[in-house]
Amino acid sequence: MDISGAGGSATSGASLELASLKLAKSQQKQEGQATLQLLESAADVPKSTSANPAVGANVNTYA
């Protein structure tokens, strides 16, 4: 027994699956580009420096 989707044939299901895969790939590309932009913008942020380099050098490990 064959079960078909709303299109009534197996080929419409395959084309729907293909369209879904293309959409997912496109979304992954966009997310990847957004991640790269975020990383690049974070790399441009200057690190804070203190006038006194000894500040913060000693960490009290006892509560």
Short mmCIF file of the N, C-alpha and C atoms (twelve columns), coordinates in Angstrom:
data_MODEL
# 
_entry.id   MODEL 
# 
loop_
_atom_site.group_PDB 
_atom_site.id 
_atom_site.type_symbol 
_atom_site.label_atom_id 
_atom_site.label_alt_id 
_atom_site.label_comp_id 
_atom_site.label_asym_id 
_atom_site.label_seq_id 
_atom_site.Cartn_x 
_atom_site.Cartn_y 
_atom_site.Cartn_z 
_atom_site.pdbx_PDB_model_num 
ATOM 1   N N  . MET A 1  0.845  -1.176 0.000  1 
ATOM 2   C CA . MET A 1  0.000  0.000  0.000  1 
ATOM 3   C C  . MET A 1  0.890  1.239  0.000  1 
ATOM 4   N N  . ASP A 2  0.659  2.129  -0.954 1 
ATOM 5   C CA . ASP A 2  1.411  3.375  -1.051 1 
ATOM 6   C C  . ASP A 2  0.661  4.484  -0.322 1 
ATOM 7   N N  . ILE A 3  1.431  5.263  0.420  1 
ATOM 8   C CA . ILE A 3  0.846  6.431  1.088  1 
ATOM 9   C C  . ILE A 3  1.453  7.659  0.441  1 
ATOM 10  N N  . SER A 4  0.616  8.529  -0.071 1 
ATOM 11  C CA . SER A 4  1.119  9.727  -0.724 1 
ATOM 12  C C  . SER A 4  0.671  10.959 0.038  1 
ATOM 13  N N  . GLY A 5  1.417  12.045 -0.147 1 
ATOM 14  C CA . GLY A 5  1.117  13.298 0.548  1 
ATOM 15  C C  . GLY A 5  -0.021 14.042 -0.105 1 
ATOM 16  N N  . ALA A 6  -0.111 15.321 0.170  1 
ATOM 17  C CA . ALA A 6  -1.201 16.153 -0.341 1 
ATOM 18  C C  . ALA A 6  -1.170 16.247 -1.860 1 
ATOM 19  N N  . GLY A 7  0.004  16.105 -2.472 1 
ATOM 20  C CA . GLY A 7  0.129  16.201 -3.917 1 
ATOM 21  C C  . GLY A 7  -0.411 14.973 -4.627 1 
ATOM 22  N N  . GLY A 8  -0.473 13.870 -3.914 1 
ATOM 23  C CA . GLY A 8  -1.036 12.667 -4.500 1 
ATOM 24  C C  . GLY A 8  -0.011 11.794 -5.192 1 
ATOM 25  N N  . SER A 9  1.239  12.217 -5.275 1 
ATOM 26  C CA . SER A 9  2.242  11.374 -5.904 1 
ATOM 27  C C  . SER A 9  3.533  11.417 -5.101 1 
ATOM 28  N N  . ALA A 10 4.362  10.437 -5.313 1 
ATOM 29  C CA . ALA A 10 5.622  10.356 -4.583 1 
ATOM 30  C C  . ALA A 10 6.588  11.436 -5.044 1 
ATOM 31  N N  . THR A 11 6.484  11.877 -6.300 1 
ATOM 32  C CA . THR A 11 7.416  12.885 -6.805 1 
ATOM 33  C C  . THR A 11 7.195  14.240 -6.149 1 
ATOM 34  N N  . SER A 12 5.953  14.574 -5.814 1 
ATOM 35  C CA . SER A 12 5.719  15.858 -5.155 1 
ATOM 36  C C  . SER A 12 6.322  15.833 -3.751 1 
ATOM 37  N N  . GLY A 13 6.332  14.686 -3.113 1 
ATOM 38  C CA . GLY A 13 6.961  14.565 -1.801 1 
ATOM 39  C C  . GLY A 13 8.459  14.756 -1.900 1 
ATOM 40  N N  . ALA A 14 9.050  14.220 -2.960 1 
ATOM 41  C CA . ALA A 14 10.491 14.366 -3.158 1 
ATOM 42  C C  . ALA A 14 10.852 15.814 -3.449 1 
ATOM 43  N N  . SER A 15 10.044 16.488 -4.243 1 
ATOM 44  C CA . SER A 15 10.344 17.887 -4.549 1 
ATOM 45  C C  . SER A 15 10.144 18.768 -3.316 1 
ATOM 46  N N  . LEU A 16 9.185  18.413 -2.482 1 
ATOM 47  C CA . LEU A 16 8.983  19.143 -1.234 1 
ATOM 48  C C  . LEU A 16 10.178 18.946 -0.315 1 
ATOM 49  N N  . GLU A 17 10.685 17.714 -0.287 1 
ATOM 50  C CA . GLU A 17 11.849 17.419 0.548  1 
ATOM 51  C C  . GLU A 17 13.070 18.186 0.037  1 
ATOM 52  N N  . LEU A 18 13.236 18.249 -1.273 1 
ATOM 53  C CA . LEU A 18 14.346 18.978 -1.872 1 
ATOM 54  C C  . LEU A 18 14.252 20.469 -1.541 1 
ATOM 55  N N  . ALA A 19 13.062 21.025 -1.642 1 
ATOM 56  C CA . ALA A 19 12.865 22.440 -1.322 1 
ATOM 57  C C  . ALA A 19 13.184 22.699 0.153  1 
ATOM 58  N N  . SER A 20 12.800 21.766 1.004  1 
ATOM 59  C CA . SER A 20 13.070 21.897 2.429  1 
ATOM 60  C C  . SER A 20 14.571 21.855 2.705  1 
ATOM 61  N N  . LEU A 21 15.278 20.964 2.014  1 
ATOM 62  C CA . LEU A 21 16.721 20.866 2.191  1 
ATOM 63  C C  . LEU A 21 17.429 22.127 1.710  1 
ATOM 64  N N  . LYS A 22 16.960 22.695 0.588  1 
ATOM 65  C CA . LYS A 22 17.551 23.927 0.073  1 
ATOM 66  C C  . LYS A 22 17.335 25.080 1.054  1 
ATOM 67  N N  . LEU A 23 16.152 25.134 1.643  1 
ATOM 68  C CA . LEU A 23 15.853 26.180 2.611  1 
ATOM 69  C C  . LEU A 23 16.730 26.032 3.854  1 
ATOM 70  N N  . ALA A 24 16.906 24.798 4.311  1 
ATOM 71  C CA . ALA A 24 17.750 24.555 5.481  1 
ATOM 72  C C  . ALA A 24 19.201 24.939 5.192  1 
ATOM 73  N N  . LYS A 25 19.678 24.624 4.001  1 
ATOM 74  C CA . LYS A 25 21.055 24.974 3.623  1 
ATOM 75  C C  . LYS A 25 21.225 26.487 3.577  1 
ATOM 76  N N  . SER A 26 20.249 27.172 3.030  1 
ATOM 77  C CA . SER A 26 20.295 28.627 2.955  1 
ATOM 78  C C  . SER A 26 20.328 29.239 4.357  1 
ATOM 79  N N  . GLN A 27 19.520 28.689 5.242  1 
ATOM 80  C CA . GLN A 27 19.484 29.200 6.613  1 
ATOM 81  C C  . GLN A 27 20.822 28.954 7.312  1 
ATOM 82  N N  . GLN A 28 21.423 27.791 7.085  1 
ATOM 83  C CA . GLN A 28 22.720 27.499 7.692  1 
ATOM 84  C C  . GLN A 28 23.790 28.460 7.180  1 
ATOM 85  N N  . LYS A 29 23.737 28.802 5.896  1 
ATOM 86  C CA . LYS A 29 24.697 29.757 5.342  1 
ATOM 87  C C  . LYS A 29 24.538 31.122 6.011  1 
ATOM 88  N N  . GLN A 30 23.291 31.556 6.168  1 
ATOM 89  C CA . GLN A 30 23.035 32.859 6.785  1 
ATOM 90  C C  . GLN A 30 23.515 32.871 8.233  1 
ATOM 91  N N  . GLU A 31 23.264 31.781 8.965  1 
ATOM 92  C CA . GLU A 31 23.700 31.713 10.357 1 
ATOM 93  C C  . GLU A 31 25.228 31.693 10.442 1 
ATOM 94  N N  . GLY A 32 25.856 31.010 9.513  1 
ATOM 95  C CA . GLY A 32 27.313 30.965 9.485  1 
ATOM 96  C C  . GLY A 32 27.904 32.337 9.218  1 
ATOM 97  N N  . GLN A 33 27.309 33.063 8.279  1 
ATOM 98  C CA . GLN A 33 27.789 34.412 7.974  1 
ATOM 99  C C  . GLN A 33 27.587 35.340 9.167  1 
ATOM 100 N N  . ALA A 34 26.458 35.201 9.851  1 
ATOM 101 C CA . ALA A 34 26.201 36.032 11.027 1 
ATOM 102 C C  . ALA A 34 27.210 35.716 12.129 1 
ATOM 103 N N  . THR A 35 27.552 34.450 12.287 1 
ATOM 104 C CA . THR A 35 28.534 34.056 13.299 1 
ATOM 105 C C  . THR A 35 29.907 34.623 12.966 1 
ATOM 106 N N  . LEU A 36 30.288 34.555 11.693 1 
ATOM 107 C CA . LEU A 36 31.582 35.111 11.291 1 
ATOM 108 C C  . LEU A 36 31.635 36.617 11.518 1 
ATOM 109 N N  . GLN A 37 30.546 37.310 11.217 1 
ATOM 110 C CA . GLN A 37 30.504 38.753 11.438 1 
ATOM 111 C C  . GLN A 37 30.637 39.072 12.928 1 
ATOM 112 N N  . LEU A 38 29.979 38.267 13.756 1 
ATOM 113 C CA . LEU A 38 30.048 38.484 15.201 1 
ATOM 114 C C  . LEU A 38 31.473 38.268 15.701 1 
ATOM 115 N N  . LEU A 39 32.115 37.210 15.232 1 
ATOM 116 C CA . LEU A 39 33.489 36.941 15.648 1 
ATOM 117 C C  . LEU A 39 34.446 38.035 15.181 1 
ATOM 118 N N  . GLU A 40 34.257 38.498 13.953 1 
ATOM 119 C CA . GLU A 40 35.116 39.567 13.437 1 
ATOM 120 C C  . GLU A 40 34.919 40.866 14.210 1 
ATOM 121 N N  . SER A 41 33.682 41.163 14.558 1 
ATOM 122 C CA . SER A 41 33.442 42.394 15.306 1 
ATOM 123 C C  . SER A 41 33.990 42.282 16.724 1 
ATOM 124 N N  . ALA A 42 33.985 41.094 17.292 1 
ATOM 125 C CA . ALA A 42 34.527 40.904 18.638 1 
ATOM 126 C C  . ALA A 42 36.053 41.013 18.614 1 
ATOM 127 N N  . ALA A 43 36.668 40.661 17.509 1 
ATOM 128 C CA . ALA A 43 38.122 40.740 17.411 1 
ATOM 129 C C  . ALA A 43 38.597 42.188 17.365 1 
ATOM 130 N N  . ASP A 44 37.734 43.094 16.961 1 
ATOM 131 C CA . ASP A 44 38.089 44.507 16.856 1 
ATOM 132 C C  . ASP A 44 38.013 45.239 18.189 1 
ATOM 133 N N  . VAL A 45 37.424 44.624 19.205 1 
ATOM 134 C CA . VAL A 45 37.264 45.272 20.501 1 
ATOM 135 C C  . VAL A 45 38.612 45.290 21.211 1 
ATOM 136 N N  . PRO A 46 39.099 46.469 21.573 1 
ATOM 137 C CA . PRO A 46 40.402 46.529 22.257 1 
ATOM 138 C C  . PRO A 46 40.300 45.971 23.671 1 
ATOM 139 N N  . LYS A 47 41.364 45.305 24.090 1 
ATOM 140 C CA . LYS A 47 41.389 44.766 25.451 1 
ATOM 141 C C  . LYS A 47 41.680 45.905 26.416 1 
ATOM 142 N N  . SER A 48 41.019 45.878 27.567 1 
ATOM 143 C CA . SER A 48 41.236 46.934 28.536 1 
ATOM 144 C C  . SER A 48 42.588 46.720 29.207 1 
ATOM 145 N N  . THR A 49 43.274 47.805 29.394 1 
ATOM 146 C CA . THR A 49 44.574 47.745 30.050 1 
ATOM 147 C C  . THR A 49 44.557 48.697 31.226 1 
ATOM 148 N N  . SER A 50 45.313 48.339 32.216 1 
ATOM 149 C CA . SER A 50 45.396 49.156 33.409 1 
ATOM 150 C C  . SER A 50 46.668 49.993 33.360 1 
ATOM 151 N N  . ALA A 51 46.651 51.125 34.023 1 
ATOM 152 C CA . ALA A 51 47.844 51.947 34.113 1 
ATOM 153 C C  . ALA A 51 48.904 51.240 34.953 1 
ATOM 154 N N  . ASN A 52 48.434 50.425 35.879 1 
ATOM 155 C CA . ASN A 52 49.336 49.683 36.747 1 
ATOM 156 C C  . ASN A 52 49.205 48.194 36.419 1 
ATOM 157 N N  . PRO A 53 50.205 47.594 35.771 1 
ATOM 158 C CA . PRO A 53 50.094 46.186 35.369 1 
ATOM 159 C C  . PRO A 53 50.045 45.219 36.543 1 
ATOM 160 N N  . ALA A 54 50.429 45.659 37.750 1 
ATOM 161 C CA . ALA A 54 50.391 44.782 38.916 1 
ATOM 162 C C  . ALA A 54 48.966 44.601 39.440 1 
ATOM 163 N N  . VAL A 55 48.076 45.508 39.061 1 
ATOM 164 C CA . VAL A 55 46.687 45.415 39.521 1 
ATOM 165 C C  . VAL A 55 46.045 44.181 38.900 1 
ATOM 166 N N  . GLY A 56 45.507 43.338 39.753 1 
ATOM 167 C CA . GLY A 56 44.849 42.124 39.278 1 
ATOM 168 C C  . GLY A 56 45.803 40.967 39.087 1 
ATOM 169 N N  . ALA A 57 47.079 41.164 39.374 1 
ATOM 170 C CA . ALA A 57 48.051 40.088 39.211 1 
ATOM 171 C C  . ALA A 57 47.927 39.069 40.333 1 
ATOM 172 N N  . ASN A 58 47.556 39.522 41.524 1 
ATOM 173 C CA . ASN A 58 47.410 38.619 42.668 1 
ATOM 174 C C  . ASN A 58 45.944 38.324 42.896 1 
ATOM 175 N N  . VAL A 59 45.624 37.059 42.987 1 
ATOM 176 C CA . VAL A 59 44.243 36.656 43.196 1 
ATOM 177 C C  . VAL A 59 44.148 35.969 44.546 1 
ATOM 178 N N  . ASN A 60 43.257 36.459 45.381 1 
ATOM 179 C CA . ASN A 60 43.057 35.873 46.685 1 
ATOM 180 C C  . ASN A 60 42.197 34.615 46.523 1 
ATOM 181 N N  . THR A 61 42.797 33.463 46.815 1 
ATOM 182 C CA . THR A 61 42.064 32.201 46.624 1 
ATOM 183 C C  . THR A 61 41.391 31.720 47.912 1 
ATOM 184 N N  . TYR A 62 41.536 32.487 48.993 1 
ATOM 185 C CA . TYR A 62 40.914 32.115 50.262 1 
ATOM 186 C C  . TYR A 62 39.676 32.962 50.475 1 
ATOM 187 N N  . ALA A 63 38.628 32.301 50.909 1 
ATOM 188 C CA . ALA A 63 37.378 33.027 51.123 1 
ATOM 189 C C  . ALA A 63 37.334 33.611 52.514 1 
# 
